[in-house]
mmCIF file of C-alpha atoms in Angstrom:
data_model
loop_
_atom_site.group_PDB
_atom_site.id
_atom_site.type_symbol
_atom_site.label_atom_id
_atom_site.label_comp_id
_atom_site.label_asym_id
_atom_site.label_seq_id
_atom_site.Cartn_x
_atom_site.Cartn_y
_atom_site.Cartn_z
ATOM 1 C CA GLU A 1 80.666 94.281 77.251
ATOM 2 C CA VAL A 2 83.870 93.792 79.202
ATOM 3 C CA GLN A 3 82.982 93.295 82.848
ATOM 4 C CA LEU A 4 84.717 92.389 86.102
ATOM 5 C CA VAL A 5 82.465 91.121 88.886
ATOM 6 C CA GLN A 6 83.892 90.753 92.368
ATOM 7 C CA SER A 7 82.843 88.614 95.311
ATOM 8 C CA GLY A 8 80.840 90.099 98.151
ATOM 9 C CA ALA A 9 81.818 91.965 101.292
ATOM 10 C CA GLU A 10 83.679 90.087 104.008
ATOM 11 C CA VAL A 11 83.934 90.526 107.778
ATOM 12 C CA LYS A 12 86.830 88.679 109.351
ATOM 13 C CA LYS A 13 88.793 88.531 112.582
ATOM 14 C CA PRO A 14 92.514 89.273 112.876
ATOM 15 C CA GLY A 15 94.585 86.200 112.078
ATOM 16 C CA GLU A 16 91.969 84.645 109.788
ATOM 17 C CA SER A 17 92.611 83.836 106.143
ATOM 18 C CA LEU A 18 90.644 85.186 103.196
ATOM 19 C CA LYS A 19 90.438 84.814 99.430
ATOM 20 C CA ILE A 20 88.386 87.236 97.343
ATOM 21 C CA SER A 21 87.606 86.811 93.667
ATOM 22 C CA CYS A 22 87.145 88.720 90.434
ATOM 23 C CA LYS A 23 85.399 87.112 87.459
ATOM 24 C CA GLY A 24 85.942 88.487 83.981
ATOM 25 C CA SER A 25 83.467 88.298 81.126
ATOM 26 C CA GLY A 26 82.944 89.726 77.667
ATOM 27 C CA TYR A 27 86.558 89.347 76.548
ATOM 28 C CA SER A 28 89.410 86.871 76.325
ATOM 29 C CA PHE A 29 90.367 86.530 79.999
ATOM 30 C CA THR A 30 93.774 85.066 79.226
ATOM 31 C CA SER A 31 94.804 88.003 77.015
ATOM 32 C CA TYR A 32 94.813 90.856 79.540
ATOM 33 C CA TRP A 33 96.543 91.412 82.855
ATOM 34 C CA ILE A 34 94.313 91.627 85.941
ATOM 35 C CA GLY A 35 95.461 93.787 88.830
ATOM 36 C CA TRP A 36 94.358 94.657 92.351
ATOM 37 C CA VAL A 37 94.067 98.125 93.879
ATOM 38 C CA ARG A 38 93.534 98.911 97.559
ATOM 39 C CA GLN A 39 91.606 101.880 98.905
ATOM 40 C CA MET A 40 91.692 102.260 102.656
ATOM 41 C CA PRO A 41 88.772 104.122 104.287
ATOM 42 C CA GLY A 42 88.762 107.748 103.190
ATOM 43 C CA LYS A 43 92.100 107.373 101.420
ATOM 44 C CA GLY A 44 93.564 107.164 97.916
ATOM 45 C CA LEU A 45 94.404 104.336 95.548
ATOM 46 C CA GLU A 46 97.323 101.904 95.951
ATOM 47 C CA TRP A 47 98.450 99.391 93.313
ATOM 48 C CA MET A 48 99.067 96.008 94.909
ATOM 49 C CA GLY A 49 100.065 93.752 92.051
ATOM 50 C CA ILE A 50 98.992 92.116 88.831
ATOM 51 C CA ILE A 51 98.732 88.741 87.101
ATOM 52 C CA TYR A 52 98.603 87.525 83.510
ATOM 53 C CA PRO A 53 96.033 84.711 83.549
ATOM 54 C CA GLY A 54 97.462 83.200 80.376
ATOM 55 C CA ASP A 55 100.616 81.964 82.126
ATOM 56 C CA SER A 56 100.149 83.159 85.751
ATOM 57 C CA ASP A 57 103.079 85.597 85.485
ATOM 58 C CA THR A 58 102.634 87.749 88.609
ATOM 59 C CA ARG A 59 104.202 91.029 89.724
ATOM 60 C CA TYR A 60 103.832 92.704 93.123
ATOM 61 C CA SER A 61 104.284 96.173 94.479
ATOM 62 C CA PRO A 62 107.211 96.137 96.946
ATOM 63 C CA SER A 63 104.761 97.372 99.596
ATOM 64 C CA PHE A 64 102.580 94.283 99.216
ATOM 65 C CA GLN A 65 105.145 91.599 98.337
ATOM 66 C CA GLY A 66 104.840 88.827 100.907
ATOM 67 C CA GLN A 67 101.671 90.296 102.404
ATOM 68 C CA VAL A 68 99.180 88.960 99.841
ATOM 69 C CA THR A 69 99.030 86.361 97.085
ATOM 70 C CA ILE A 70 97.534 86.978 93.654
ATOM 71 C CA SER A 71 96.439 84.008 91.560
ATOM 72 C CA ALA A 72 94.117 83.135 88.697
ATOM 73 C CA ASP A 73 92.133 80.186 87.350
ATOM 74 C CA LYS A 74 91.810 80.714 83.622
ATOM 75 C CA SER A 75 89.394 77.801 83.285
ATOM 76 C CA ILE A 76 86.747 79.869 85.074
ATOM 77 C CA SER A 77 88.023 83.354 84.081
ATOM 78 C CA THR A 78 88.623 84.314 87.706
ATOM 79 C CA ALA A 79 91.435 86.094 89.511
ATOM 80 C CA TYR A 80 92.006 85.998 93.257
ATOM 81 C CA LEU A 81 93.554 88.023 96.050
ATOM 82 C CA GLN A 82 94.299 86.198 99.263
ATOM 83 C CA TRP A 83 95.651 86.734 102.749
ATOM 84 C CA SER A 84 96.949 84.011 105.067
ATOM 85 C CA SER A 85 96.649 86.059 108.253
ATOM 86 C CA LEU A 86 94.584 89.234 108.199
ATOM 87 C CA LYS A 87 95.347 92.335 110.232
ATOM 88 C CA ALA A 88 93.071 95.203 111.211
ATOM 89 C CA SER A 89 95.086 97.381 108.840
ATOM 90 C CA ASP A 90 93.879 95.221 105.911
ATOM 91 C CA THR A 91 90.429 96.816 106.321
ATOM 92 C CA ALA A 92 89.790 98.441 102.951
ATOM 93 C CA MET A 93 87.953 98.329 99.652
ATOM 94 C CA TYR A 94 89.733 96.165 97.113
ATOM 95 C CA TYR A 95 89.212 96.647 93.384
ATOM 96 C CA CYS A 96 90.241 94.358 90.565
ATOM 97 C CA VAL A 97 91.174 96.060 87.321
ATOM 98 C CA SER A 98 91.912 95.050 83.763
ATOM 99 C CA SER A 99 95.172 96.468 82.453
ATOM 100 C CA SER A 100 95.816 97.487 78.878
ATOM 101 C CA TYR A 101 99.389 97.831 77.611
ATOM 102 C CA GLY A 102 100.681 94.934 79.671
ATOM 103 C CA PRO A 103 101.428 94.700 83.407
ATOM 104 C CA ALA A 104 101.927 98.442 83.815
ATOM 105 C CA GLY A 105 99.016 99.785 81.846
ATOM 106 C CA TRP A 106 95.894 101.785 82.224
ATOM 107 C CA PHE A 107 93.119 100.339 84.343
ATOM 108 C CA ASP A 108 89.834 99.901 82.544
ATOM 109 C CA PRO A 109 87.392 98.547 83.476
ATOM 110 C CA TRP A 110 87.283 98.233 87.258
ATOM 111 C CA GLY A 111 85.359 95.718 89.282
ATOM 112 C CA GLN A 112 82.702 97.025 91.648
ATOM 113 C CA GLY A 113 84.956 96.503 94.668
ATOM 114 C CA THR A 114 85.010 94.112 97.618
ATOM 115 C CA LEU A 115 84.888 95.625 101.100
ATOM 116 C CA VAL A 116 87.009 93.705 103.587
ATOM 117 C CA THR A 117 86.533 94.507 107.265
ATOM 118 C CA VAL A 118 88.914 93.015 109.808
ATOM 119 C CA SER A 119 87.844 93.490 113.396
ATOM 120 C CA SER A 120 87.959 91.551 116.632
ATOM 121 C CA GLU B 1 109.212 105.003 93.313
ATOM 122 C CA ILE B 2 107.695 107.930 91.425
ATOM 123 C CA VAL B 3 105.615 110.234 93.619
ATOM 124 C CA LEU B 4 102.680 112.051 92.044
ATOM 125 C CA THR B 5 101.548 115.236 93.768
ATOM 126 C CA GLN B 6 98.115 116.601 92.914
ATOM 127 C CA SER B 7 96.953 120.139 93.488
ATOM 128 C CA PRO B 8 94.853 121.592 94.828
ATOM 129 C CA ALA B 9 93.657 119.061 97.389
ATOM 130 C CA THR B 10 90.149 120.514 97.106
ATOM 131 C CA LEU B 11 88.712 122.699 94.368
ATOM 132 C CA SER B 12 85.413 124.509 94.902
ATOM 133 C CA LEU B 13 83.649 125.634 91.736
ATOM 134 C CA SER B 14 80.160 126.157 90.362
ATOM 135 C CA PRO B 15 78.471 124.321 87.480
ATOM 136 C CA GLY B 16 79.404 125.885 84.184
ATOM 137 C CA GLU B 17 82.840 127.002 85.388
ATOM 138 C CA ARG B 18 86.148 125.678 84.070
ATOM 139 C CA ALA B 19 88.152 123.320 86.282
ATOM 140 C CA THR B 20 91.925 122.927 86.100
ATOM 141 C CA LEU B 21 93.539 120.111 88.088
ATOM 142 C CA SER B 22 97.276 119.582 88.331
ATOM 143 C CA CYS B 23 99.486 116.496 88.744
ATOM 144 C CA ARG B 24 103.253 116.780 89.184
ATOM 145 C CA ALA B 25 105.626 113.796 89.038
ATOM 146 C CA SER B 26 108.821 113.510 91.083
ATOM 147 C CA GLN B 27 110.656 112.541 87.882
ATOM 148 C CA SER B 28 109.762 112.392 84.227
ATOM 149 C CA VAL B 29 107.030 109.933 83.240
ATOM 150 C CA SER B 30 107.082 110.984 79.569
ATOM 151 C CA SER B 31 103.413 110.835 78.510
ATOM 152 C CA TYR B 32 102.617 107.745 80.578
ATOM 153 C CA LEU B 33 99.985 109.405 82.721
ATOM 154 C CA ALA B 34 96.275 108.730 83.186
ATOM 155 C CA TRP B 35 93.397 110.429 84.995
ATOM 156 C CA TYR B 36 90.525 108.691 86.817
ATOM 157 C CA GLN B 37 87.254 109.966 88.262
ATOM 158 C CA GLN B 38 85.749 108.451 91.404
ATOM 159 C CA LYS B 39 82.267 109.299 92.621
ATOM 160 C CA PRO B 40 81.116 108.430 96.168
ATOM 161 C CA GLY B 41 80.380 104.731 96.555
ATOM 162 C CA GLN B 42 81.648 103.899 93.064
ATOM 163 C CA ALA B 43 84.763 102.414 91.548
ATOM 164 C CA PRO B 44 87.113 104.785 89.743
ATOM 165 C CA ARG B 45 86.630 105.284 86.011
ATOM 166 C CA LEU B 46 89.340 105.910 83.418
ATOM 167 C CA LEU B 47 89.005 109.359 81.824
ATOM 168 C CA ILE B 48 92.300 110.116 80.086
ATOM 169 C CA TYR B 49 95.276 107.919 79.165
ATOM 170 C CA ASP B 50 98.682 108.673 77.671
ATOM 171 C CA ALA B 51 98.280 112.211 79.074
ATOM 172 C CA SER B 52 95.821 113.469 76.465
ATOM 173 C CA ASN B 53 93.689 110.658 75.010
ATOM 174 C CA ARG B 54 90.078 110.408 76.147
ATOM 175 C CA ALA B 55 88.905 106.937 77.082
ATOM 176 C CA THR B 56 85.881 105.440 75.358
ATOM 177 C CA GLY B 57 82.655 107.261 76.162
ATOM 178 C CA ILE B 58 84.266 110.196 77.967
ATOM 179 C CA PRO B 59 82.700 113.570 77.071
ATOM 180 C CA ALA B 60 84.709 116.090 75.101
ATOM 181 C CA ARG B 61 84.598 118.597 77.976
ATOM 182 C CA PHE B 62 87.348 116.516 79.613
ATOM 183 C CA SER B 63 90.849 117.091 78.266
ATOM 184 C CA GLY B 64 94.354 116.264 79.394
ATOM 185 C CA SER B 65 97.681 117.869 78.626
ATOM 186 C CA GLY B 66 101.321 117.809 79.653
ATOM 187 C CA SER B 67 104.421 115.651 79.451
ATOM 188 C CA GLY B 68 107.500 114.960 81.513
ATOM 189 C CA THR B 69 106.653 116.023 85.063
ATOM 190 C CA ASP B 70 103.704 118.438 84.769
ATOM 191 C CA PHE B 71 100.200 117.454 83.741
ATOM 192 C CA THR B 72 96.773 119.073 83.712
ATOM 193 C CA LEU B 73 93.224 117.777 83.574
ATOM 194 C CA THR B 74 90.779 120.393 82.342
ATOM 195 C CA ILE B 75 87.003 120.227 82.501
ATOM 196 C CA SER B 76 85.825 122.987 80.194
ATOM 197 C CA SER B 77 82.360 123.578 81.649
ATOM 198 C CA LEU B 78 81.391 121.713 84.793
ATOM 199 C CA GLU B 79 78.261 119.594 84.812
ATOM 200 C CA PRO B 80 76.622 118.567 88.122
ATOM 201 C CA GLU B 81 77.801 114.975 87.624
ATOM 202 C CA ASP B 82 81.473 116.053 87.390
ATOM 203 C CA PHE B 83 81.805 116.778 91.099
ATOM 204 C CA ALA B 84 83.934 113.893 92.332
ATOM 205 C CA VAL B 85 87.491 112.951 93.291
ATOM 206 C CA TYR B 86 90.103 112.826 90.522
ATOM 207 C CA TYR B 87 93.300 110.782 90.592
ATOM 208 C CA CYS B 88 96.307 110.762 88.310
ATOM 209 C CA GLN B 89 98.349 107.579 87.741
ATOM 210 C CA GLN B 90 101.743 106.906 86.130
ATOM 211 C CA ARG B 91 102.995 103.729 84.485
ATOM 212 C CA SER B 92 106.392 104.915 83.323
ATOM 213 C CA ASN B 93 108.521 103.553 86.144
ATOM 214 C CA TRP B 94 107.289 100.434 87.907
ATOM 215 C CA PRO B 95 106.812 98.508 90.026
ATOM 216 C CA PRO B 96 105.004 100.057 91.517
ATOM 217 C CA VAL B 97 102.477 101.836 89.365
ATOM 218 C CA THR B 98 101.614 104.885 91.474
ATOM 219 C CA PHE B 99 98.653 107.210 91.960
ATOM 220 C CA GLY B 100 98.409 110.771 93.144
ATOM 221 C CA GLN B 101 96.626 111.469 96.421
ATOM 222 C CA GLY B 102 93.573 112.881 94.651
ATOM 223 C CA THR B 103 91.820 116.219 94.118
ATOM 224 C CA ARG B 104 88.298 116.626 95.439
ATOM 225 C CA LEU B 105 86.164 118.759 93.133
ATOM 226 C CA GLU B 106 83.245 120.123 95.137
ATOM 227 C CA ILE B 107 80.288 122.345 94.413
ATOM 228 C CA LYS B 108 80.750 125.935 95.555
#
């Protein structure tokens, strides 16, 4: 079974750094793009960016370029989303997704989500 | 950036009724459109891809249609577990991949 398992919920202060993870199993991790989707409280879905673990080719949404960094460690089948300086507006649920049909594909499956809360 | 507009924002129906959800794109996306279902406290789930293909394990009561700028998700006879939020997504013109704002399907 293809599965994406994300790291647990985080509570951080503004200005702190954070790296959350997404571990893939049940398939060849280096053969599919892994993306990240943000869902702010009570809101819709926003595509942040995506990475191909095979060669670390990474693409970002213009809205998130420079705000976050997406990376992957293929040796442990894990993708990451990181912030260098969090803001209160980064409070959201973050989902990792596996993308079929390349970097702009359909998202299936989804990880269970990581809730990030940024508050002073 | 392609904007997807879903209507209605909220749809109130009873179990057994037929649901029709709409997604309109600001420019043609060909057939590069998907639908997702999200239940409270859960991650979204892929229902339909390429406008009309059901994803693995999705019941036949879910169907998708349309091309270009106008798309429809139809649930032929609502089951209690179908009440959720539905999102459309396009992958024709990116970055970024974009989602609609969602339609909430609630029990009447």
